[in-house]
mmCIF file of C-alpha atoms in Angstrom:
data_model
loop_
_atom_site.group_PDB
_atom_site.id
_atom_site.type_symbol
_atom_site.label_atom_id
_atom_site.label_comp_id
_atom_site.label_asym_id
_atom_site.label_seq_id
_atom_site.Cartn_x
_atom_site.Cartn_y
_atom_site.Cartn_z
ATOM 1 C CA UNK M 1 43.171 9.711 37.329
ATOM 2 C CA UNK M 2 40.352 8.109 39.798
ATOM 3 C CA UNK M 3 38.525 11.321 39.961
ATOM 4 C CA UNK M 4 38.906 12.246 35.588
ATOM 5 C CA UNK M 5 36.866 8.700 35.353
ATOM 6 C CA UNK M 6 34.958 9.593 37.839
ATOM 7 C CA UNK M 7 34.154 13.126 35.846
ATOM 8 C CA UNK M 8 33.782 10.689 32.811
ATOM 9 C CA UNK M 9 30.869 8.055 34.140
ATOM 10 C CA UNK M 10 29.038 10.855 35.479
ATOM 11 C CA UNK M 11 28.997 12.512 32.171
ATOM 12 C CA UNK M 12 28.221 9.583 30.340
ATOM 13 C CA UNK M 13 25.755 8.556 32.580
ATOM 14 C CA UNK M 14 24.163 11.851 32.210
ATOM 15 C CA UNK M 15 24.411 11.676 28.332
ATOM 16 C CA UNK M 16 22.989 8.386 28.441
ATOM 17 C CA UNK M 17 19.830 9.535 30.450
ATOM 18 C CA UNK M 18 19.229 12.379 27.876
ATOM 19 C CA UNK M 19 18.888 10.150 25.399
ATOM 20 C CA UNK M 20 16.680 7.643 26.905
ATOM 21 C CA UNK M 21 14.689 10.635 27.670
ATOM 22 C CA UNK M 22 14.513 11.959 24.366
ATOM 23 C CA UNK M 23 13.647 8.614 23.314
ATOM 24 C CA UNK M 24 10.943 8.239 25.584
ATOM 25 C CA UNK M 25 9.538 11.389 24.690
ATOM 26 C CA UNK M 26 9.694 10.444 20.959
ATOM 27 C CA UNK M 27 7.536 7.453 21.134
ATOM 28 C CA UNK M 28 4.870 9.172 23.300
ATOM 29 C CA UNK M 29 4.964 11.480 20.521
ATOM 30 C CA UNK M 30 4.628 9.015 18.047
ATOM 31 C CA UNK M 31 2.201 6.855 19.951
ATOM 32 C CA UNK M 32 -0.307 9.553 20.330
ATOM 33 C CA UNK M 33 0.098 10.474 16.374
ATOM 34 C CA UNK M 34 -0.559 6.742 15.538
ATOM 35 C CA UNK M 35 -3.226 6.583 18.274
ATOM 36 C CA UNK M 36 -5.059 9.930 16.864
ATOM 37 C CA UNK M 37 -5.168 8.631 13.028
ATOM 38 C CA UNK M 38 -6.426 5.619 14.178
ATOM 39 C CA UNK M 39 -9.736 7.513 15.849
ATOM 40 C CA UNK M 40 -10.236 9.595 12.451
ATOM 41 C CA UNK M 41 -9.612 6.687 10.620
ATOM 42 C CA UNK M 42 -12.526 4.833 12.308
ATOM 43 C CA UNK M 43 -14.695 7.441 12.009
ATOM 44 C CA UNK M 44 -13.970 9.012 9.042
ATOM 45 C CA UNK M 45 -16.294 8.867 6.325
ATOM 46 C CA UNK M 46 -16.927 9.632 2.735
ATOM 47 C CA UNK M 47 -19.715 12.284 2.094
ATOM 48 C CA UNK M 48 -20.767 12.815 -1.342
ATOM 49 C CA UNK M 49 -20.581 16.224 -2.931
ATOM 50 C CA UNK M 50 -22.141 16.676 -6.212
ATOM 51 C CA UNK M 51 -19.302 17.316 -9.287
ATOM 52 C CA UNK M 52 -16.355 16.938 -6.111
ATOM 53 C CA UNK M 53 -16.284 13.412 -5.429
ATOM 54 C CA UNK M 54 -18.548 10.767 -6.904
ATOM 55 C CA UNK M 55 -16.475 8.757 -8.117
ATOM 56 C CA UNK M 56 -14.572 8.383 -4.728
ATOM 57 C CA UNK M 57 -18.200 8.188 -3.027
ATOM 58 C CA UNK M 58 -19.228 5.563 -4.728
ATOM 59 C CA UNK M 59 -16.253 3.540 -4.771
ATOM 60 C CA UNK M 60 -16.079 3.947 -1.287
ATOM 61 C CA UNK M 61 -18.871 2.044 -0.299
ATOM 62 C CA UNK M 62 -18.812 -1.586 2.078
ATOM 63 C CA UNK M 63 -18.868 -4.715 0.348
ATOM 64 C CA UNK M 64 -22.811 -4.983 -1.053
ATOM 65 C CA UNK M 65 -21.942 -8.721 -1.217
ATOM 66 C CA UNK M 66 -20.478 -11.387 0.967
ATOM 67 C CA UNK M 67 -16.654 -11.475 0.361
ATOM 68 C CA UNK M 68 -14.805 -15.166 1.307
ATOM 69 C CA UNK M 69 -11.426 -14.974 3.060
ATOM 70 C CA UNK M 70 -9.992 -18.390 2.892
ATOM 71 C CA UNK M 71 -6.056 -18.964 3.702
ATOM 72 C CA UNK M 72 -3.945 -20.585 0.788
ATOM 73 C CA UNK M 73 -1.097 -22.607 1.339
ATOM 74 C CA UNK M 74 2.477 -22.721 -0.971
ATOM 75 C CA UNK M 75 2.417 -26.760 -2.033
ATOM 76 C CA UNK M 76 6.410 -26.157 -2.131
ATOM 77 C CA UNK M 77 6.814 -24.913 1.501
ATOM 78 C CA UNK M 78 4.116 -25.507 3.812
ATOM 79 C CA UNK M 79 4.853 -22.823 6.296
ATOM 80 C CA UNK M 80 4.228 -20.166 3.551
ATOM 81 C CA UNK M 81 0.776 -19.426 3.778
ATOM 82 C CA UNK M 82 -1.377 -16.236 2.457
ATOM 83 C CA UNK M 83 -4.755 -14.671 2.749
ATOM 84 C CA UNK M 84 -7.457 -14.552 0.262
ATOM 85 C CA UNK M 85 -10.617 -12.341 -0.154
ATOM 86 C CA UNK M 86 -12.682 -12.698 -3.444
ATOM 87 C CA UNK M 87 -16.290 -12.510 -3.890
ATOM 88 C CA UNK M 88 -18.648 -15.623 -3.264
ATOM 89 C CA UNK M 89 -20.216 -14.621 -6.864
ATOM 90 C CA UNK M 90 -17.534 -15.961 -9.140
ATOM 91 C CA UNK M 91 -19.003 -16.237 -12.071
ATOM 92 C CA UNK M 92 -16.517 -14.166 -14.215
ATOM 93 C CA UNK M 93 -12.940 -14.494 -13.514
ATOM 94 C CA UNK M 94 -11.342 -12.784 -10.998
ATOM 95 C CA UNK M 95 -8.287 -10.326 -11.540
ATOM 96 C CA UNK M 96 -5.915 -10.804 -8.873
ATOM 97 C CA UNK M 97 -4.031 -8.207 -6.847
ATOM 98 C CA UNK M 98 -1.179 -9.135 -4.567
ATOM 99 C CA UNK M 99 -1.128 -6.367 -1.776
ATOM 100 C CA UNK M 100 2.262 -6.501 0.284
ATOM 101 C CA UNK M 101 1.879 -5.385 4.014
ATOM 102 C CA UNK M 102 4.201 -2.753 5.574
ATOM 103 C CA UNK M 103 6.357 -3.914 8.510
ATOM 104 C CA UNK M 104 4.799 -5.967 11.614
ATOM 105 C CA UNK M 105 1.691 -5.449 9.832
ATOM 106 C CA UNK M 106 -1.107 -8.588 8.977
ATOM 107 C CA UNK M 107 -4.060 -8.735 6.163
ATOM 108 C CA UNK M 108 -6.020 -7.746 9.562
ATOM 109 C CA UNK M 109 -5.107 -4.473 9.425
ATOM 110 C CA UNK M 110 -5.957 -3.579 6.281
ATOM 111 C CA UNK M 111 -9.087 -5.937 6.170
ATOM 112 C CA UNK M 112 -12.158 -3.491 5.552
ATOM 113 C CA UNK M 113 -10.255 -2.235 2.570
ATOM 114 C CA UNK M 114 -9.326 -5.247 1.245
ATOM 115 C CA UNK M 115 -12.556 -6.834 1.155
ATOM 116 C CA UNK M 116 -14.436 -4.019 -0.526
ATOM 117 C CA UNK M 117 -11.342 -4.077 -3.031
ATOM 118 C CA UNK M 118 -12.510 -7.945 -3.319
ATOM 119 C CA UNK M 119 -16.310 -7.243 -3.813
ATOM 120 C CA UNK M 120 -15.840 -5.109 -6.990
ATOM 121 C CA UNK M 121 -15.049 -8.624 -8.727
ATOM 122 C CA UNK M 122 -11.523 -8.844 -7.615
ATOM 123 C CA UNK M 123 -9.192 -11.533 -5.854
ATOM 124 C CA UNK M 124 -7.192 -9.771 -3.315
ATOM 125 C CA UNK M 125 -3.790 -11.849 -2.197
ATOM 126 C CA UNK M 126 -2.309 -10.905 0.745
ATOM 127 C CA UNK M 127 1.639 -11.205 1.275
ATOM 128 C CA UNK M 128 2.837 -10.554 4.683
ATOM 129 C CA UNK M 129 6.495 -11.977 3.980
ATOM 130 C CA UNK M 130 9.000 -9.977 7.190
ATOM 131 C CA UNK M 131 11.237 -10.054 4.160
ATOM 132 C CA UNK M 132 9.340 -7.552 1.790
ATOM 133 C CA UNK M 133 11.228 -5.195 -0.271
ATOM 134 C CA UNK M 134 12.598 -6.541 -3.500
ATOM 135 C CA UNK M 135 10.019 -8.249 -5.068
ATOM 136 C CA UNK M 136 10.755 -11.353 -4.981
ATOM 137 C CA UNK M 137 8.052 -12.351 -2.348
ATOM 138 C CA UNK M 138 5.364 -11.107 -4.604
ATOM 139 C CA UNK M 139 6.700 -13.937 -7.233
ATOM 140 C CA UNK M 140 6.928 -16.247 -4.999
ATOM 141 C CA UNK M 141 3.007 -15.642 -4.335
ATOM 142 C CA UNK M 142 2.263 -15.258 -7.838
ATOM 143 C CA UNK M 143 3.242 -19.078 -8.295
ATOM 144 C CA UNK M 144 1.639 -20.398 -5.539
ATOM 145 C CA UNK M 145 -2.017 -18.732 -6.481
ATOM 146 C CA UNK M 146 -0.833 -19.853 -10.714
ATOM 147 C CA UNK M 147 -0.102 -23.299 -9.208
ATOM 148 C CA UNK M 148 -3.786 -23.616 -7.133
ATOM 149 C CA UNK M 149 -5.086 -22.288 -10.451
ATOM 150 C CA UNK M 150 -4.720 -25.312 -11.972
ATOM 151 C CA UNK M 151 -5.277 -27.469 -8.829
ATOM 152 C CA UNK M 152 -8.708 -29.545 -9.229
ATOM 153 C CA UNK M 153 -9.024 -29.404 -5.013
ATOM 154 C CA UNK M 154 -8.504 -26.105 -5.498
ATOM 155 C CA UNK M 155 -12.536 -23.852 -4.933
ATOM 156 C CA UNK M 156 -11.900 -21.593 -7.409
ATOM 157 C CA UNK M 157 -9.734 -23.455 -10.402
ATOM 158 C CA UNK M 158 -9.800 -21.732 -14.079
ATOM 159 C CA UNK M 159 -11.516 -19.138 -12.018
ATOM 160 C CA UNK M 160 -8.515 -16.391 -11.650
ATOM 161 C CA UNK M 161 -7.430 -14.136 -14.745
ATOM 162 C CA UNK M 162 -3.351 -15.035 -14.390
ATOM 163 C CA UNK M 163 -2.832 -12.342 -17.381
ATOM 164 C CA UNK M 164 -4.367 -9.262 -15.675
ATOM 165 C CA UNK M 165 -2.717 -8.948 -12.431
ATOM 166 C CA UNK M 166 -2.100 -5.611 -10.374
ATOM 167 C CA UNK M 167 -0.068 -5.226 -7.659
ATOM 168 C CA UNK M 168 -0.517 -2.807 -4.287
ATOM 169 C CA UNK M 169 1.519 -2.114 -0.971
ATOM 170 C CA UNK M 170 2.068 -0.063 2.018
ATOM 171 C CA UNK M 171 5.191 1.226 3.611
ATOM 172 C CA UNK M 172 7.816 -1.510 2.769
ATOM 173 C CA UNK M 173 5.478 -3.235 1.168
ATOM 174 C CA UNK M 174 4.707 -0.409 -1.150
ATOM 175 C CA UNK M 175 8.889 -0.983 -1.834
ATOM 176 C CA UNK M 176 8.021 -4.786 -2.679
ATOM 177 C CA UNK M 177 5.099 -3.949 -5.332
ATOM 178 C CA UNK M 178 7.117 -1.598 -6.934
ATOM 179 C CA UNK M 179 10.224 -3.510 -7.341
ATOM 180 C CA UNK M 180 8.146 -6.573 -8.391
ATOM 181 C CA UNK M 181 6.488 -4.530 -10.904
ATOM 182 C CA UNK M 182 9.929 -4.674 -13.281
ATOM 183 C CA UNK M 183 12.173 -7.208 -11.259
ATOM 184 C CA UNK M 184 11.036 -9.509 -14.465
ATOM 185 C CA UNK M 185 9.810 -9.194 -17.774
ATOM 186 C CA UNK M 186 5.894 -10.114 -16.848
ATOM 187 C CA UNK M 187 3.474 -8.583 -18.977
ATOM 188 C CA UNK M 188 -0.023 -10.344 -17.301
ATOM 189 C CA UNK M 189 1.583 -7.242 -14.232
ATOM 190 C CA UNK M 190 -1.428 -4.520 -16.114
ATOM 191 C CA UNK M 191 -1.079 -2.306 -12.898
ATOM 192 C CA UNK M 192 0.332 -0.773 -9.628
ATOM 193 C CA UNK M 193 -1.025 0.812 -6.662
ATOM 194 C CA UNK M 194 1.310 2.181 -3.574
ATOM 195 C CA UNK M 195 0.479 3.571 -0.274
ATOM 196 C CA UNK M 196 3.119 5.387 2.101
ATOM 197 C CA UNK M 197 6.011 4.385 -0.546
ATOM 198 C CA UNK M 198 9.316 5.780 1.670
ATOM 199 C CA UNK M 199 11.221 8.056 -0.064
ATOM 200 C CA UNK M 200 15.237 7.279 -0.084
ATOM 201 C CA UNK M 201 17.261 8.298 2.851
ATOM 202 C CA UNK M 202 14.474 6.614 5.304
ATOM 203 C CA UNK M 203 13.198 4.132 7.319
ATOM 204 C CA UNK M 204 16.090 4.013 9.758
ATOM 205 C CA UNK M 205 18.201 4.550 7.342
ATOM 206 C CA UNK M 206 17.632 1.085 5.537
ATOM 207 C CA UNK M 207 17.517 3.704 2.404
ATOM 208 C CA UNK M 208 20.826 5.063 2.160
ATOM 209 C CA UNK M 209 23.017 2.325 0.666
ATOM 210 C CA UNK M 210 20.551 2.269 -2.097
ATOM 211 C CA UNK M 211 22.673 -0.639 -4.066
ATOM 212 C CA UNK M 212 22.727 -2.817 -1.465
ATOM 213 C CA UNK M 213 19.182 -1.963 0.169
ATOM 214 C CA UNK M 214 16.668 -4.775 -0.668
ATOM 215 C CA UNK M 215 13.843 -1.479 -0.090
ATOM 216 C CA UNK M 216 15.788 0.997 -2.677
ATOM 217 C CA UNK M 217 13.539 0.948 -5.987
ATOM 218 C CA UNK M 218 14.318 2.850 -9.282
ATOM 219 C CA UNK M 219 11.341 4.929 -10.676
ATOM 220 C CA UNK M 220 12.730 5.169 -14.047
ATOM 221 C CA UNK M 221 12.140 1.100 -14.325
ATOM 222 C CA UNK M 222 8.728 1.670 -13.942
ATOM 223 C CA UNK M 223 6.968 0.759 -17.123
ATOM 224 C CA UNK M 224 3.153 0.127 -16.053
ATOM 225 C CA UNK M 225 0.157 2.224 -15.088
ATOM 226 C CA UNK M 226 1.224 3.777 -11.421
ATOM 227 C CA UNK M 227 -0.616 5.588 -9.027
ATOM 228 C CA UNK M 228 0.732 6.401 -5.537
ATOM 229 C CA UNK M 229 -1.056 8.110 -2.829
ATOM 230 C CA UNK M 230 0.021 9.047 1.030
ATOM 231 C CA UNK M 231 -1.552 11.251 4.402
ATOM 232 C CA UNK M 232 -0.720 14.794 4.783
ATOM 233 C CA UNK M 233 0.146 13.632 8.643
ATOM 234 C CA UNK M 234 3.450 13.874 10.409
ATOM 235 C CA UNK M 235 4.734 10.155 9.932
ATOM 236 C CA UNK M 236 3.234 10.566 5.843
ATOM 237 C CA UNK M 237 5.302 13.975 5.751
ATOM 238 C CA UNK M 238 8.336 12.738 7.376
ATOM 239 C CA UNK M 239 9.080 9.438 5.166
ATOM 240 C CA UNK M 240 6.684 9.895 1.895
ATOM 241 C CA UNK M 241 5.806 13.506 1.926
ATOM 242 C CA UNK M 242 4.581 15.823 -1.185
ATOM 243 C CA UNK M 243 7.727 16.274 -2.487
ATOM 244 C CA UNK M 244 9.031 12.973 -2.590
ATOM 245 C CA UNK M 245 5.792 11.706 -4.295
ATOM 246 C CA UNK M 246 6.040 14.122 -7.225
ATOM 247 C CA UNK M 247 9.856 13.546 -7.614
ATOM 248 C CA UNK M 248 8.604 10.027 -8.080
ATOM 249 C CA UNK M 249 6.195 10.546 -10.497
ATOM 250 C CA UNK M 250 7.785 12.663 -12.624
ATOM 251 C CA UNK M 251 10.823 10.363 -12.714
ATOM 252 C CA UNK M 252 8.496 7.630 -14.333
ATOM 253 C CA UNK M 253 9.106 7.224 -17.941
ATOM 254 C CA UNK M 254 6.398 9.734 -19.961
ATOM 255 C CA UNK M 255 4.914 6.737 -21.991
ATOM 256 C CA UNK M 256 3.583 5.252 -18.419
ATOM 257 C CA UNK M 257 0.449 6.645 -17.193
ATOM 258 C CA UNK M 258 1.502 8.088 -13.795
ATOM 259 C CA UNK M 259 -0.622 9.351 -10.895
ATOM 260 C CA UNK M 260 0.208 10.994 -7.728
ATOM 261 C CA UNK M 261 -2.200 12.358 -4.480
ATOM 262 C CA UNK M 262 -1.800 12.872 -1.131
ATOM 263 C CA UNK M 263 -4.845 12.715 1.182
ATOM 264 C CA UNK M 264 -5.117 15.631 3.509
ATOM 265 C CA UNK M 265 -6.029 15.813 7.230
ATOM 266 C CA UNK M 266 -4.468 12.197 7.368
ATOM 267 C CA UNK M 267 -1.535 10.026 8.547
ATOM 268 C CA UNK M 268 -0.627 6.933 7.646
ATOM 269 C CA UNK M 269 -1.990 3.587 6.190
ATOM 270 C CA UNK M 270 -4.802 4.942 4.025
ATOM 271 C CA UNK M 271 -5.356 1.302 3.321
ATOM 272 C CA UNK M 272 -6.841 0.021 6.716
ATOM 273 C CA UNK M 273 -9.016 -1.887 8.471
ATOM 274 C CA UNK M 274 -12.097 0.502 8.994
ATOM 275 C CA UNK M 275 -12.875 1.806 5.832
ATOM 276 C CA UNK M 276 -12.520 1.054 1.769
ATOM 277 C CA UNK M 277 -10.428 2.969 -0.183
ATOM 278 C CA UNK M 278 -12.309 4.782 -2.904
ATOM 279 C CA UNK M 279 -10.102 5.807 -5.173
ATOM 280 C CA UNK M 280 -7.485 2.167 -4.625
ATOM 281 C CA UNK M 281 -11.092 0.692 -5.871
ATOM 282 C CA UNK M 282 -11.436 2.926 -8.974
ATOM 283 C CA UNK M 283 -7.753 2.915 -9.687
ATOM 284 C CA UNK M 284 -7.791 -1.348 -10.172
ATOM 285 C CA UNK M 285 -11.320 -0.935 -11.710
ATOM 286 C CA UNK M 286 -9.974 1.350 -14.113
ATOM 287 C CA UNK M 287 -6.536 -0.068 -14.724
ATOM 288 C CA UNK M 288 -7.777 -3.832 -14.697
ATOM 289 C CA UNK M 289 -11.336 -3.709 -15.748
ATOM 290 C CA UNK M 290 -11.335 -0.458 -17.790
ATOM 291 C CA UNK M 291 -14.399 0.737 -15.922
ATOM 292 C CA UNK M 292 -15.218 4.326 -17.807
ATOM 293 C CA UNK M 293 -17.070 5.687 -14.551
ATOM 294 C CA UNK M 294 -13.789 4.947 -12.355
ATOM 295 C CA UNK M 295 -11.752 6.434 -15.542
ATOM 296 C CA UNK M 296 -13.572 9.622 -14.652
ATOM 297 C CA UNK M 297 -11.283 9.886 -11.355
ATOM 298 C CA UNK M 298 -8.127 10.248 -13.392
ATOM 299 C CA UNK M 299 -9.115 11.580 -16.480
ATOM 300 C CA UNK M 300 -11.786 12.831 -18.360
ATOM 301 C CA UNK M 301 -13.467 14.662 -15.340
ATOM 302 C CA UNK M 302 -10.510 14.534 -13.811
ATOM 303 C CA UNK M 303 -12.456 14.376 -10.215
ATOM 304 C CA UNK M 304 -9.206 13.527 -8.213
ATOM 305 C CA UNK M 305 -7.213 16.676 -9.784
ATOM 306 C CA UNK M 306 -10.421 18.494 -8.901
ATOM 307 C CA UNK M 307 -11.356 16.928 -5.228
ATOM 308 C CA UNK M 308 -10.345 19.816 -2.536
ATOM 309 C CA UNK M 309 -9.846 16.697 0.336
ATOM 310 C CA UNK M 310 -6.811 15.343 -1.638
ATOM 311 C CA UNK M 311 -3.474 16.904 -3.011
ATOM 312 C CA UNK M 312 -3.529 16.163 -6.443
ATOM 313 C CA UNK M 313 0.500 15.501 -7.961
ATOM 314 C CA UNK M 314 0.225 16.124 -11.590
ATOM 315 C CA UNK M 315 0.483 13.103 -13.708
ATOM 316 C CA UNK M 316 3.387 13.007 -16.123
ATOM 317 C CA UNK M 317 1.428 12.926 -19.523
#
């Protein structure tokens, strides 16, 4: 009996090491992937190639003005605060956008995008809630900056256009725009941008009781303009890859305008802190301000169907 446990702790101790070892070996792996998109991603840039990519070009470009970030408290609870970027040249009002961070994630790292997002007349909210997923964070924030509309202390009161709002995310925060997006009745919600949405089944699993997930989201509630985008890379391909995205698409109702791309030689966060997003900027200018030169990156020219750098998903018109 002494020598079967014996036999039994040394194979368990054995099994044990193989996993810590595969483990190991899995986060180097990982490490250097996130380690790698984060060198392209600071030098990547945006050349412009005449009837390719324009509109992306020029939507790509660094804020031409100063952009403000000023943090925002919740008058209800004090320890709920948010960041703000909006441009210091107010004189129209400013459509919001309420971008929801991914996991572990701040408005830092997603800063350079953000404020060029801000400098095309925009304000840009940032909720970094550890509870994202269900949307109810995003209404949460959507008081709070309503509320400070109003507030005569408040810098820029009357100044924000409550009835034209859009809504972005990464990752898990990708899950929280989405589900915000029909989790109430709210027409002033005009629009909808997601980055690395998970498809079901992932994120350690968080996915698979889909009833009882606070991430699981139904595409078939989705009744505003969408457009989703993700990297080609092996963390994109593993929890939002092609497939998934143009499952999702096509499972939006065909009365919504629905678009779909993944961008290619890249992993990851295409929403980041070291360069704008061109076609996030045209997508809001479009959606929000109807802007008929950003149109021309989803229809009309149709540049993003036609740009070779991205993998265009058909949209379900």
């Amino acid at each position: 009996m002494n020598k079967y446990l014996k036999e039994t702790l040394k194979f368990l101790f054995g099994f044990i090491l193989i996993i810590l070892a595969i483990f190991f070996v899995y986060r180097l792996h990982l490490h250097n992937i996130i380690k790698k998109n984060e060198e392209f991603a600071k030098y990547n840039t945006i050349s412009y190639k005449q009837n390719v990519n324009r509109i992306e070009y020029e939507f790509s470009k660094n804020p031409a003005e100063d952009i403000q970030e000023e943090t925002i408290t919740d008058k209800k609870d004090k320890s709920k605060k948010y960041q703000i970027f909006y441009p210091l040249n107010k004189d129209k009002k400013l459509q919001p956008i309420f971008f929801s961070t991914d996991e572990n994630l701040t408005y830092k790292d997603y800063e350079k995008s953000l404020q060029s997002l801000a400098s095309f007349g925009f304000l840009v909210l940032v909720n970094e809630d550890s509870t994202n997923g269900n949307g109810e964070n995003t209404y949460k924030a959507i008081e709070t900056l309503a509320s400070l509309n109003k507030d005569r202390s408040f810098s820029l009161k009357d100044k924000i256009d409550m009835n034209n709002i859009g809504l972005g995310g990464h990752g898990v925060g990708a899950c929280e725009a989405l589900n915000a997006s029909y989790l109430k009745n709210n027409d002033s919600i005009k629009a909808i941008f997601l980055t690395s949405l998970p498809k079901m089944g992932t994120i350690n699993n968080k996915f698979l009781l889909k009833n009882k997930s606070s991430l699981a989201y139904d595409m078939k509630k989705v009744n505003k303009p969408i457009f989703i985008t993700a990297g080609s890379g092996k963390i994109d391909s593993f929890y939002c890859p092609l497939e998934a995205l143009s499952e999702n698409i096509n499972s939006v109702n065909k009365n919504v305008e629905a678009y779909g791309a993944i961008k290619k030689k890249y992993d990851n966060n295409l929403v980041n802190n070291y360069h704008p997003l061109g076609y996030m900027n045209a997508w809001f200018n479009y959606s929000l301000k109807k802007d008929t030169t950003a149109a021309n990156a989803f229809i009309v020219r149709n540049e993003l169907k036609n740009n070779p750098s991205w993998a265009y998903v058909k949209d379900n018109r």
